[in-house]
PDB file of C-alpha atoms in Angstrom:
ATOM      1  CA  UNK A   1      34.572  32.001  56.865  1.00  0.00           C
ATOM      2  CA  UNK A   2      33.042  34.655  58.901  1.00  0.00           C
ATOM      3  CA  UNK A   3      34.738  37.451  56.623  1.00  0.00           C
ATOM      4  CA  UNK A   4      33.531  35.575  53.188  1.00  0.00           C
ATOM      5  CA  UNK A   5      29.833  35.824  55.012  1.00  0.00           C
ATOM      6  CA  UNK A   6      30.191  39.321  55.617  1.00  0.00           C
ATOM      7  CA  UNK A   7      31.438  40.286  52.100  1.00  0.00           C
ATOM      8  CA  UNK A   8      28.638  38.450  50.799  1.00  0.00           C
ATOM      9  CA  UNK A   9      26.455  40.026  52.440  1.00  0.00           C
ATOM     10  CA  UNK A  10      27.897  43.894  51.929  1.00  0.00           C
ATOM     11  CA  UNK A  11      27.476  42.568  48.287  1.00  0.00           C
ATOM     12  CA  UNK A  12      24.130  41.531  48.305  1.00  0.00           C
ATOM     13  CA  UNK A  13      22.980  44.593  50.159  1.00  0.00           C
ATOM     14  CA  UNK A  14      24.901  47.134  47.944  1.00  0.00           C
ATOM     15  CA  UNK A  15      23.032  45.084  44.958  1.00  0.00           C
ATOM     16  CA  UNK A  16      20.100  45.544  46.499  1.00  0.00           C
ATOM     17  CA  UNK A  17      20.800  49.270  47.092  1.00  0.00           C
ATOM     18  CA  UNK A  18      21.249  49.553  43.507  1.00  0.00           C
ATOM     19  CA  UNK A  19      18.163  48.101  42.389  1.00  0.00           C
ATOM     20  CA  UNK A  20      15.966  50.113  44.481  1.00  0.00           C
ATOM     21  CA  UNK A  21      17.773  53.047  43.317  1.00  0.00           C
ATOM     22  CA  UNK A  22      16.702  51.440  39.780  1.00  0.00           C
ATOM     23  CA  UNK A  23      13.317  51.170  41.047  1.00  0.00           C
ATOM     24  CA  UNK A  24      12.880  54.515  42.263  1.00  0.00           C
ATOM     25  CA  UNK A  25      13.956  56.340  38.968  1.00  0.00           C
ATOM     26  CA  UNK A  26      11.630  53.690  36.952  1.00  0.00           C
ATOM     27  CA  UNK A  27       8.898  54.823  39.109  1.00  0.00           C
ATOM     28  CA  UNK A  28       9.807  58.089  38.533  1.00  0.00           C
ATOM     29  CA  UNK A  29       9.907  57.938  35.038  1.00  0.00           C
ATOM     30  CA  UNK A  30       6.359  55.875  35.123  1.00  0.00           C
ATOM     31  CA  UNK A  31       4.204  58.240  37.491  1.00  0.00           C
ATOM     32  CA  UNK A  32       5.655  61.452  35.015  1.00  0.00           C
ATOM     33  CA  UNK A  33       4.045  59.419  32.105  1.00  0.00           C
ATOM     34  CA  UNK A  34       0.987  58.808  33.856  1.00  0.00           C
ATOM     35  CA  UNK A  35       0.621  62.045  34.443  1.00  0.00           C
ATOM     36  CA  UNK A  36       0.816  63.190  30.961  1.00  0.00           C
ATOM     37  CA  UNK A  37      -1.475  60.487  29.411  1.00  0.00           C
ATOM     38  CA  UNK A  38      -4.210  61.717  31.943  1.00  0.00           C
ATOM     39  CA  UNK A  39      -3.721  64.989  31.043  1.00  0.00           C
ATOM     40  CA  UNK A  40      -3.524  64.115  27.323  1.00  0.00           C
ATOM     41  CA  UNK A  41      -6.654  62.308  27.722  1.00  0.00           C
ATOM     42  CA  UNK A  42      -8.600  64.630  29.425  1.00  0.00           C
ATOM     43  CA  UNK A  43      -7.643  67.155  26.442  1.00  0.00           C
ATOM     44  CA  UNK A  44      -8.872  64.335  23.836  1.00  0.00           C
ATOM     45  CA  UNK A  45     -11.860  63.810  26.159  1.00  0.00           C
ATOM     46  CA  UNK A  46     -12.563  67.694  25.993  1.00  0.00           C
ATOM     47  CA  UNK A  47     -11.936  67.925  22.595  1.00  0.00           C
ATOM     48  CA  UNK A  48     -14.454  64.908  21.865  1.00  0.00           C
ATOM     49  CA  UNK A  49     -17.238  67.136  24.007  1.00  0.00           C
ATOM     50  CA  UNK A  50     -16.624  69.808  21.283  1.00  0.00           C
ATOM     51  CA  UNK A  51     -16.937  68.175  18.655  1.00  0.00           C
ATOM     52  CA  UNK A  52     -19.585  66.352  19.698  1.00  0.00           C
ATOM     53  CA  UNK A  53     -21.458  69.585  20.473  1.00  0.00           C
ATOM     54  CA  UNK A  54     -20.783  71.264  17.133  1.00  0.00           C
ATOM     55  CA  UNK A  55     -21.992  68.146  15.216  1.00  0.00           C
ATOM     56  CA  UNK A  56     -24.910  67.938  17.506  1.00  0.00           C
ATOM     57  CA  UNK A  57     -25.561  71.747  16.218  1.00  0.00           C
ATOM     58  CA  UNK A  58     -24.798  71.134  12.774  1.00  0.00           C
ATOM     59  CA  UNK A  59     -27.468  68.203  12.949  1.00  0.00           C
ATOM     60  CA  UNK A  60     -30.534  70.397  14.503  1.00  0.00           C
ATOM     61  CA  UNK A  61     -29.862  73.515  11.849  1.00  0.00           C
ATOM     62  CA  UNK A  62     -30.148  70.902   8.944  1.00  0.00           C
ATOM     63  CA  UNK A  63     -32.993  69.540  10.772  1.00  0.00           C
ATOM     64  CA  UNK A  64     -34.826  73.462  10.813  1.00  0.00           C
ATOM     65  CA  UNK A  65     -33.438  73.834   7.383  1.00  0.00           C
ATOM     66  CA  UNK A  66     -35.207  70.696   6.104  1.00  0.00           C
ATOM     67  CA  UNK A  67     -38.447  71.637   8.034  1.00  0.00           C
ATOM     68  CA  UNK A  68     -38.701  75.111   6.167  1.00  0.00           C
ATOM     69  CA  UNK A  69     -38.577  73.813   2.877  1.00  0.00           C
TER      70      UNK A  69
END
């Protein structure tokens, strides 16, 4: 009986070996990802800033433009 226990147990930890292994490589994975979404979004965000500023530019030359006529 003793021997059964122990098996069960070597089972149960070497499943539980594997699925932190499992976990680890998940969390891996997940923190890689993370780190290239921020860095994707800070490009959008920069990007954005940009564009924003060139419209903005755009907006105050038509603005002169429409004053001098």
């Amino acid at each position: 009986m003793a021997e059964f226990d122990l098996d069960r147990l070597e089972q149960q930890v070497e499943h539980l070996l594997r699925q932190l292994e499992r976990l680890r490589d998940e969390n891996a994975s997940l923190r890689a990802s993370q780190e290239h979404l921020v860095a994707e979004r800070a490009e959008l965000i920069e990007k954005t800033e940009l564009a924003r500023s060139k419209v903005e530019a755009m907006v105050s030359r038509l603005k002169s433009m429409e004053e001098q006529l």
